[in-house]
Short mmCIF file of C-alpha atoms in Angstrom, two decimals:
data_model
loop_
_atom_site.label_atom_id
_atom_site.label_comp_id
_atom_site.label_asym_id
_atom_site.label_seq_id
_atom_site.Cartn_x
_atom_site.Cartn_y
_atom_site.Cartn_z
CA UNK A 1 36.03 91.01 126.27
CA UNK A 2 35.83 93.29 123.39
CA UNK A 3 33.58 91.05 121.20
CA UNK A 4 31.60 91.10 124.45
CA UNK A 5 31.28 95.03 125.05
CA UNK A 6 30.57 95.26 121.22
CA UNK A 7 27.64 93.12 121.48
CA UNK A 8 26.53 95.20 124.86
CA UNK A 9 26.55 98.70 122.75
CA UNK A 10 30.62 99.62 122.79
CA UNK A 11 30.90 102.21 120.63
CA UNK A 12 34.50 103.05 118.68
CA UNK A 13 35.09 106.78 120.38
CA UNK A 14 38.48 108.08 119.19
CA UNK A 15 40.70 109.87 121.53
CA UNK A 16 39.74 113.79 121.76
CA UNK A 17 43.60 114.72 121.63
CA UNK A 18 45.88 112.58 120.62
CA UNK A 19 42.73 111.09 117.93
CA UNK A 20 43.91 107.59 118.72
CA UNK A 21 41.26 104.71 118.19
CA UNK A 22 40.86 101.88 119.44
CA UNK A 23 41.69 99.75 116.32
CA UNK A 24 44.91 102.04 115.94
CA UNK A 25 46.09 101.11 119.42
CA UNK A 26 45.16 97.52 118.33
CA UNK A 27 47.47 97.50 115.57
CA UNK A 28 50.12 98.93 117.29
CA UNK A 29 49.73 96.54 119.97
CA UNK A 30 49.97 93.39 117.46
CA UNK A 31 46.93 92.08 118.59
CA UNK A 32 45.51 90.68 115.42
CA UNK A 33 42.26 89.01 116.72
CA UNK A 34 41.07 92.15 117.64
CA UNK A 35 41.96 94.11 114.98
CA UNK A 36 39.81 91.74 112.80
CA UNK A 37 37.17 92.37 115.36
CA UNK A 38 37.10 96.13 115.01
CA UNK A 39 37.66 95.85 111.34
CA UNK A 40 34.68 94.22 111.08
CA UNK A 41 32.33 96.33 113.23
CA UNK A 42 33.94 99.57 112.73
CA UNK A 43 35.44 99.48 109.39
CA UNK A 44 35.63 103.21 108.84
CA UNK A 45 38.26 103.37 111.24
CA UNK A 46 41.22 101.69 109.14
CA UNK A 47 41.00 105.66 107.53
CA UNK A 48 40.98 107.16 111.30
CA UNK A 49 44.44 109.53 111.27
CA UNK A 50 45.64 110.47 114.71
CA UNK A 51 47.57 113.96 115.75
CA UNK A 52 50.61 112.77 113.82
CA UNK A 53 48.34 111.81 110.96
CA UNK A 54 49.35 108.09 111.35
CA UNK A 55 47.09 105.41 110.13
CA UNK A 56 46.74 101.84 111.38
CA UNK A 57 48.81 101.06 108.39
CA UNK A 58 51.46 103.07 109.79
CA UNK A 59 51.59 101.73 113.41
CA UNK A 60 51.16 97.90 112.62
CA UNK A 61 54.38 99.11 110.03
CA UNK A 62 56.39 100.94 112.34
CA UNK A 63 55.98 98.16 115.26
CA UNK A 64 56.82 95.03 112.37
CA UNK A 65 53.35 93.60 112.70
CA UNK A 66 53.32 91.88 109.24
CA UNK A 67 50.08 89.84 109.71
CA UNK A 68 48.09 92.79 110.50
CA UNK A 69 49.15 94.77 107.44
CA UNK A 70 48.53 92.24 105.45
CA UNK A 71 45.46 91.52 106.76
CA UNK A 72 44.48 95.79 106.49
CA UNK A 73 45.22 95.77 102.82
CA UNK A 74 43.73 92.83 101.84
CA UNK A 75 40.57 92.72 103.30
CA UNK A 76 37.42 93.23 101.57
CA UNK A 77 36.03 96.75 102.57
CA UNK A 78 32.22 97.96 101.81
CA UNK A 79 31.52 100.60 99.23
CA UNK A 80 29.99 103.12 101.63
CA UNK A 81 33.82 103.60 102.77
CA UNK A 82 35.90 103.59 99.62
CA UNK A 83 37.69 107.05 99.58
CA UNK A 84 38.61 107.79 95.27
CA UNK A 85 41.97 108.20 93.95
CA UNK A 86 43.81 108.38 90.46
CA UNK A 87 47.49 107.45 89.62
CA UNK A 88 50.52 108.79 89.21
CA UNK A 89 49.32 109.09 85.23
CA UNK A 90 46.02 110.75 85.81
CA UNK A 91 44.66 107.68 83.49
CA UNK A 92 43.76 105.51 86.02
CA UNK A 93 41.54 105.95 88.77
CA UNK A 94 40.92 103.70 91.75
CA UNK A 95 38.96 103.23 95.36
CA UNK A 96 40.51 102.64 98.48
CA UNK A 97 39.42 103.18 102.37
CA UNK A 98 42.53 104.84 102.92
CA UNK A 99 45.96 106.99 101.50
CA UNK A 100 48.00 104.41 100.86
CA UNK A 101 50.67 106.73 100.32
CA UNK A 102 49.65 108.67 103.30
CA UNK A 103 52.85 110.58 105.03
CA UNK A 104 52.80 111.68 108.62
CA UNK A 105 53.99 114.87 109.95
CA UNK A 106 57.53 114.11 109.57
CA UNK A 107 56.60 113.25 105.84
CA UNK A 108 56.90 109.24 106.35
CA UNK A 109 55.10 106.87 104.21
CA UNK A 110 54.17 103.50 105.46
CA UNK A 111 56.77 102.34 102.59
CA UNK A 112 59.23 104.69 103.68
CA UNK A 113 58.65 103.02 107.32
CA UNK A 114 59.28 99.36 106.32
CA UNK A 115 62.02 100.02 104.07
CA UNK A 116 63.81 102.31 107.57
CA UNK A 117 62.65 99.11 110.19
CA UNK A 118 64.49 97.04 107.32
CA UNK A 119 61.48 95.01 106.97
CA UNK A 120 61.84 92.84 103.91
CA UNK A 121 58.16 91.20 103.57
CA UNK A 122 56.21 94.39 104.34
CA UNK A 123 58.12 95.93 101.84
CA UNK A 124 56.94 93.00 99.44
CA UNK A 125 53.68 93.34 100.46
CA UNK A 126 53.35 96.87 99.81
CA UNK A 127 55.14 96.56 96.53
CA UNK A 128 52.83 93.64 95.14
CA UNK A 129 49.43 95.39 96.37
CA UNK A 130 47.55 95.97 93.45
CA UNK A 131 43.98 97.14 93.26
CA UNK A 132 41.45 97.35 90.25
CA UNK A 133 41.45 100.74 88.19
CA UNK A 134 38.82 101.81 85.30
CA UNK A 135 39.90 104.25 82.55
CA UNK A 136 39.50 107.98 83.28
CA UNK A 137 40.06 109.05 79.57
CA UNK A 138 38.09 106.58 77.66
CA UNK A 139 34.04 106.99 77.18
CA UNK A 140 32.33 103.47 76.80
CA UNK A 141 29.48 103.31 74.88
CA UNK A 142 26.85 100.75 74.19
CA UNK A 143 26.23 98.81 71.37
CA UNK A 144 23.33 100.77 70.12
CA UNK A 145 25.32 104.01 70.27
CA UNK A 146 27.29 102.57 67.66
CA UNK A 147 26.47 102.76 63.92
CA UNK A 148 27.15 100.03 61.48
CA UNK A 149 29.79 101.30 59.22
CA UNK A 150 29.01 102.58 55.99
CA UNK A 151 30.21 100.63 53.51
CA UNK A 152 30.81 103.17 50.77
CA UNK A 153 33.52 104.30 48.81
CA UNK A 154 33.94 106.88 51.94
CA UNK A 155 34.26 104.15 54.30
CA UNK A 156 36.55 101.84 52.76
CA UNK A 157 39.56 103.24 54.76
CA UNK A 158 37.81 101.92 57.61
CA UNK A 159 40.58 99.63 59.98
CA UNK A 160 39.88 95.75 61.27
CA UNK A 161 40.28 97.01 64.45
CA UNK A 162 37.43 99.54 64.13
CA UNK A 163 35.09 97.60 62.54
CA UNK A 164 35.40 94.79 64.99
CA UNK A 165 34.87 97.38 67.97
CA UNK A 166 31.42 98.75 66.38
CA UNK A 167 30.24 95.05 67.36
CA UNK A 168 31.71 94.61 70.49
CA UNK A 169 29.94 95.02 73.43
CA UNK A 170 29.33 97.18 76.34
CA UNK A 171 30.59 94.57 78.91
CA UNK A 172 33.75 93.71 76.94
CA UNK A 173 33.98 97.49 76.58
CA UNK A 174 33.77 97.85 80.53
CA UNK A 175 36.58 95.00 80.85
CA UNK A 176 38.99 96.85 78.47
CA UNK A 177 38.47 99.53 80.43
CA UNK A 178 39.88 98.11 83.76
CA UNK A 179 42.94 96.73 84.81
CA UNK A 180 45.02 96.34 88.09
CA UNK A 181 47.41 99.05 88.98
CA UNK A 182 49.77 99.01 92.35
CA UNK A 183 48.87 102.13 94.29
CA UNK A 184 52.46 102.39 95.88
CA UNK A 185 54.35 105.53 95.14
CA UNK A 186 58.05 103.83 95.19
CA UNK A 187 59.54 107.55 94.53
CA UNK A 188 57.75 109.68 97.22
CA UNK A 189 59.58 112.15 99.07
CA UNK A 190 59.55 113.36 102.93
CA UNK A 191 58.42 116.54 103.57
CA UNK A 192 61.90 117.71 103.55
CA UNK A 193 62.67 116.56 100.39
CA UNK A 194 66.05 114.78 102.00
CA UNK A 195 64.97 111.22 100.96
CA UNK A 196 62.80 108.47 99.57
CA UNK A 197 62.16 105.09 100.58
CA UNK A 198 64.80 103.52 98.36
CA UNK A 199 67.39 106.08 99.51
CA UNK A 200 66.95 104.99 103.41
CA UNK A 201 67.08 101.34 102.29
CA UNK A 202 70.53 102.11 100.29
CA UNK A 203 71.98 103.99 103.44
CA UNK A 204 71.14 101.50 105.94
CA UNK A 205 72.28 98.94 103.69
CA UNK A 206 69.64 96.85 103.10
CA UNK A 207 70.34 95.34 100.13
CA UNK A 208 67.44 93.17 99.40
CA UNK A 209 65.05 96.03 99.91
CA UNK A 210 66.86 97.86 97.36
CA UNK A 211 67.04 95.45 95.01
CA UNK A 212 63.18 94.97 95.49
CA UNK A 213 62.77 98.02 95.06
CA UNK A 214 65.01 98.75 91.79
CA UNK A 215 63.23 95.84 90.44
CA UNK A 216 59.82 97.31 91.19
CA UNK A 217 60.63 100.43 89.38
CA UNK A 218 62.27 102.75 91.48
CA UNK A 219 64.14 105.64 90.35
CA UNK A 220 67.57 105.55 91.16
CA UNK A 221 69.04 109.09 90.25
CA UNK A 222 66.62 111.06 92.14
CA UNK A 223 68.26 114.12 93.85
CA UNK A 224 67.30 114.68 97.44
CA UNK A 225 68.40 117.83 99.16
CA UNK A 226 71.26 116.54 101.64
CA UNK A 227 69.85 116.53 105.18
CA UNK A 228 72.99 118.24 106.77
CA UNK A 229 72.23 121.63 104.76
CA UNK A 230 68.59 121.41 103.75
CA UNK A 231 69.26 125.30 102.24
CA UNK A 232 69.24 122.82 99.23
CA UNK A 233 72.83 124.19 98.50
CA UNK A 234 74.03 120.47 98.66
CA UNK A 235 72.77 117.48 97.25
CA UNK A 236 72.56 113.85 97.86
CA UNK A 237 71.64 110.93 95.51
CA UNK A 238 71.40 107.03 96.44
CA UNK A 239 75.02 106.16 94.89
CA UNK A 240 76.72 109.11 96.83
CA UNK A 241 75.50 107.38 99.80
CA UNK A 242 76.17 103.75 98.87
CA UNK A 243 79.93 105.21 97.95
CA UNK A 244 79.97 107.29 101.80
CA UNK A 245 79.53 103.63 102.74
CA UNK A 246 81.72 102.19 101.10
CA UNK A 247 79.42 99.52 99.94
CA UNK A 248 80.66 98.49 96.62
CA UNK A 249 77.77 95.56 96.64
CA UNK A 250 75.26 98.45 96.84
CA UNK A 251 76.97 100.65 93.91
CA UNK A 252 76.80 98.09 91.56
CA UNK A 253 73.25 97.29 92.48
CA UNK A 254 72.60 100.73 91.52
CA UNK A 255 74.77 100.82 88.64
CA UNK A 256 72.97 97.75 86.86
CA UNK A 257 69.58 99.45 87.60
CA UNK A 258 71.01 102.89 85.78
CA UNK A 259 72.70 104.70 88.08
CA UNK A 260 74.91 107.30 87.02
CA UNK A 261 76.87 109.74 89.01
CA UNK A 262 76.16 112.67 86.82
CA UNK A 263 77.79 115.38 89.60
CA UNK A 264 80.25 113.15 90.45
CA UNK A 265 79.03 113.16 93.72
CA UNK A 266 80.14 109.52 94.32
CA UNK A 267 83.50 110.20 93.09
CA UNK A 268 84.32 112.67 95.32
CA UNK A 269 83.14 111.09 98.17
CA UNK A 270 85.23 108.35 97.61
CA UNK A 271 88.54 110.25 96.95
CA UNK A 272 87.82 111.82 100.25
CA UNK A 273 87.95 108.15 102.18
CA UNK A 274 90.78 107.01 99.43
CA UNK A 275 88.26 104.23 98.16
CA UNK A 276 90.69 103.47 94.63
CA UNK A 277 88.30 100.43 94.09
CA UNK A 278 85.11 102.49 93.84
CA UNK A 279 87.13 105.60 92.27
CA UNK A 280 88.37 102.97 89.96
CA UNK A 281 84.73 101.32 89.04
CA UNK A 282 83.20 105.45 89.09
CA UNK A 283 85.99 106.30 86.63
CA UNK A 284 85.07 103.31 84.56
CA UNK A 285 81.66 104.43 83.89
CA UNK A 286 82.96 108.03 82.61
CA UNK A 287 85.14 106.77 80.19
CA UNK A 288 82.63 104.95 78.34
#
C-alpha cells in the first residue's frame, strides 16, 4: 500500500504539531520494509526531528528495533543530504545526514537510550560505526606546487621523509589525508549534567555494556552532578554508584579500566550499608 500511494504522487508531509513523519512513525513501529521504502524515496527524512527533537534513530532505539538502526546508519545516503561535522579534536571533519549524537529535550542520546533499554547489540553497533574523515589542518598540494629540493650546501639538512614527500603525489596526498573516525560521543552528558551513557549502564547493572563501553574508551571518573540535589552541591561518579549497589563485579570492572575514588565517594557509601568487602578492596587502592 505505501509503495502503491508513492507511485500515485504520496508525498512525505510531516505532522504540523507534534512534526512526526511518516518514516519516524515507521521506525517506531518496527516495520522495516517500509522504512527502506521511505528511505529510499524520501531520504531527507532520516534528519526529520519531531517536538521532542527525536530522530528515527532515536525511536527505532528506544522501541529495540535493532534491524532498523542498523539499517539507518549503514545505508548509503546521497550527497545533496550530507549535513558536515568535525570531531571531538577539531582535526577531523566528517558528513553525515544526521546528529549522531543528537540529544532530545530531556538531553538523551540515542547511545544514552540503548545503553538505559540495556540493549547490548545497539550499543555495539553504535560503538563500531565509523565513517570516513579528511584532515581539517593539513593543506594538500599538487605535485607541481612542489619544488625539487635544492641540493646545496643549504639543503643538505633536508630529512628522507621530506624529500620523499616532494615526489609524492596529490592522490596519495588525498589518502593520507583521510581516515575513519567513529562519530559516537561515549562521554556525552544529559542536559542536566546528572549522567552519561556509561553511568546509566553501571547503575542498572549492565555489565557487558559497561565493559563495552570501558573498552571503547569511555571515561570512567567523570563527575556528574547527583540527580537528587542537582544545586551541584553533591556529586556522583560511576564507582559511587556501582558501590550504592553493592556490585563488587561492577567496581572492579571500573577499577581495571582506572577508576579511582578520588572523594572517596565510594567509600563512604559503602560504610553507610557496612559493605567491609568493598571498604576493604576501596581501602586497598589508597594504600598503594
Amino acid at each position: 500500500m505505501v509503495k502503491h500511494l508513492i507511485e500515485c504522487g504520496a508525498r512525505a508531509f510531516i505532522h504540523p504539531v507534534t512534526k512526526y513523519s511518516p518514516l519516524y512513525i515507521a521506525a517506531y513501529n518496527g516495520n522495516k520494509d517500509i522504512v527502506e521504502i521511505l528511505v529510499k524515496k524520501f531520504p531527507v527524512l532520516v534528519n526529520a526531528q519531531t517536538v521532542e527533537k527525536w530522530l528515527p534513530l532515536h525511536a527505532a532505539c528506544f522501541n529495540g528495533h535493532t534491524a532498523i538502526l542498523e539499517f539507518l546508519l549503514k545505508n548509503k545516503y546521497s550527497d545533496d543530504i550530507l549535513l558536515h561535522f568535525t570531531d571531538q579534536t577539531g582535526c577531523w571533519k566528517y558528513n553525515l545526514p544526521f546528529d549522531i549524537n543528537q540529544r532530545d529535550l530531556s538531553g538523551q542520546s540515542i547511545l544514552y537510550l540503548a545503553c538505559c533499554a540495556g540493549n547490548l547489540r545497539m550499543v555495539d553497533l553504535l560503538l563500531e560505526f565509523r565513517v570516513k574523515a579528511t584532515l581539517t589542518t593539513r593543506q594538500v598540494t599538487s605535485p607541481e606546487e612542489n619544488e625539487l629540493p635544492n641540493m646545496s650546501s643549504k639543503s643538505r639538512g633536508v630529512g628522507l621523509h621530506s624529500l620523499i614527500s616532494k615526489f609524492q603525489s596529490k592522490e596519495e596526498l588525498l589518502k593520507s589525508n583521510e581516515t575513519w573516525v567513529k562519530p559516537v560521543d561515549l562521554d556525552l552528558f544529559n542536559v542536566q549534567g546528572t549522567e552519561t551513557a556509561l553511568y546509566v549502564a553501571v547503575k542498572n547493572r549492565h555489565h557487558a555494556i559497561a565493559s563495552h563501553m570501558l573498552a571503547a574508551g569511555a571515561l570512567p571518573n567523570l563527575t556528574m552532578r547527583n540527580p537528587e540535589n542537582l544545586s551541584g552541591s553533591l556529586e556522583s561518579t560511576c564507582l559511587l554508584e556501582a558501590a550504592k549497589n553493592r556490585d563488587m563485579g561492577m567496581i572492579d570492572l571500573l577499577l581495571r579500566y582506572g577508576a579511582r575514588d578520588h572523594q572517596n565517594l565510594a567509600l563512604c557509601a559503602s560504610a553507610l550499608t557496612d559493605d567491609f568487602l568493598i571498604m576493604s578492596k576501596l581501602l586497598t587502592l589508597k594504600a598503594r
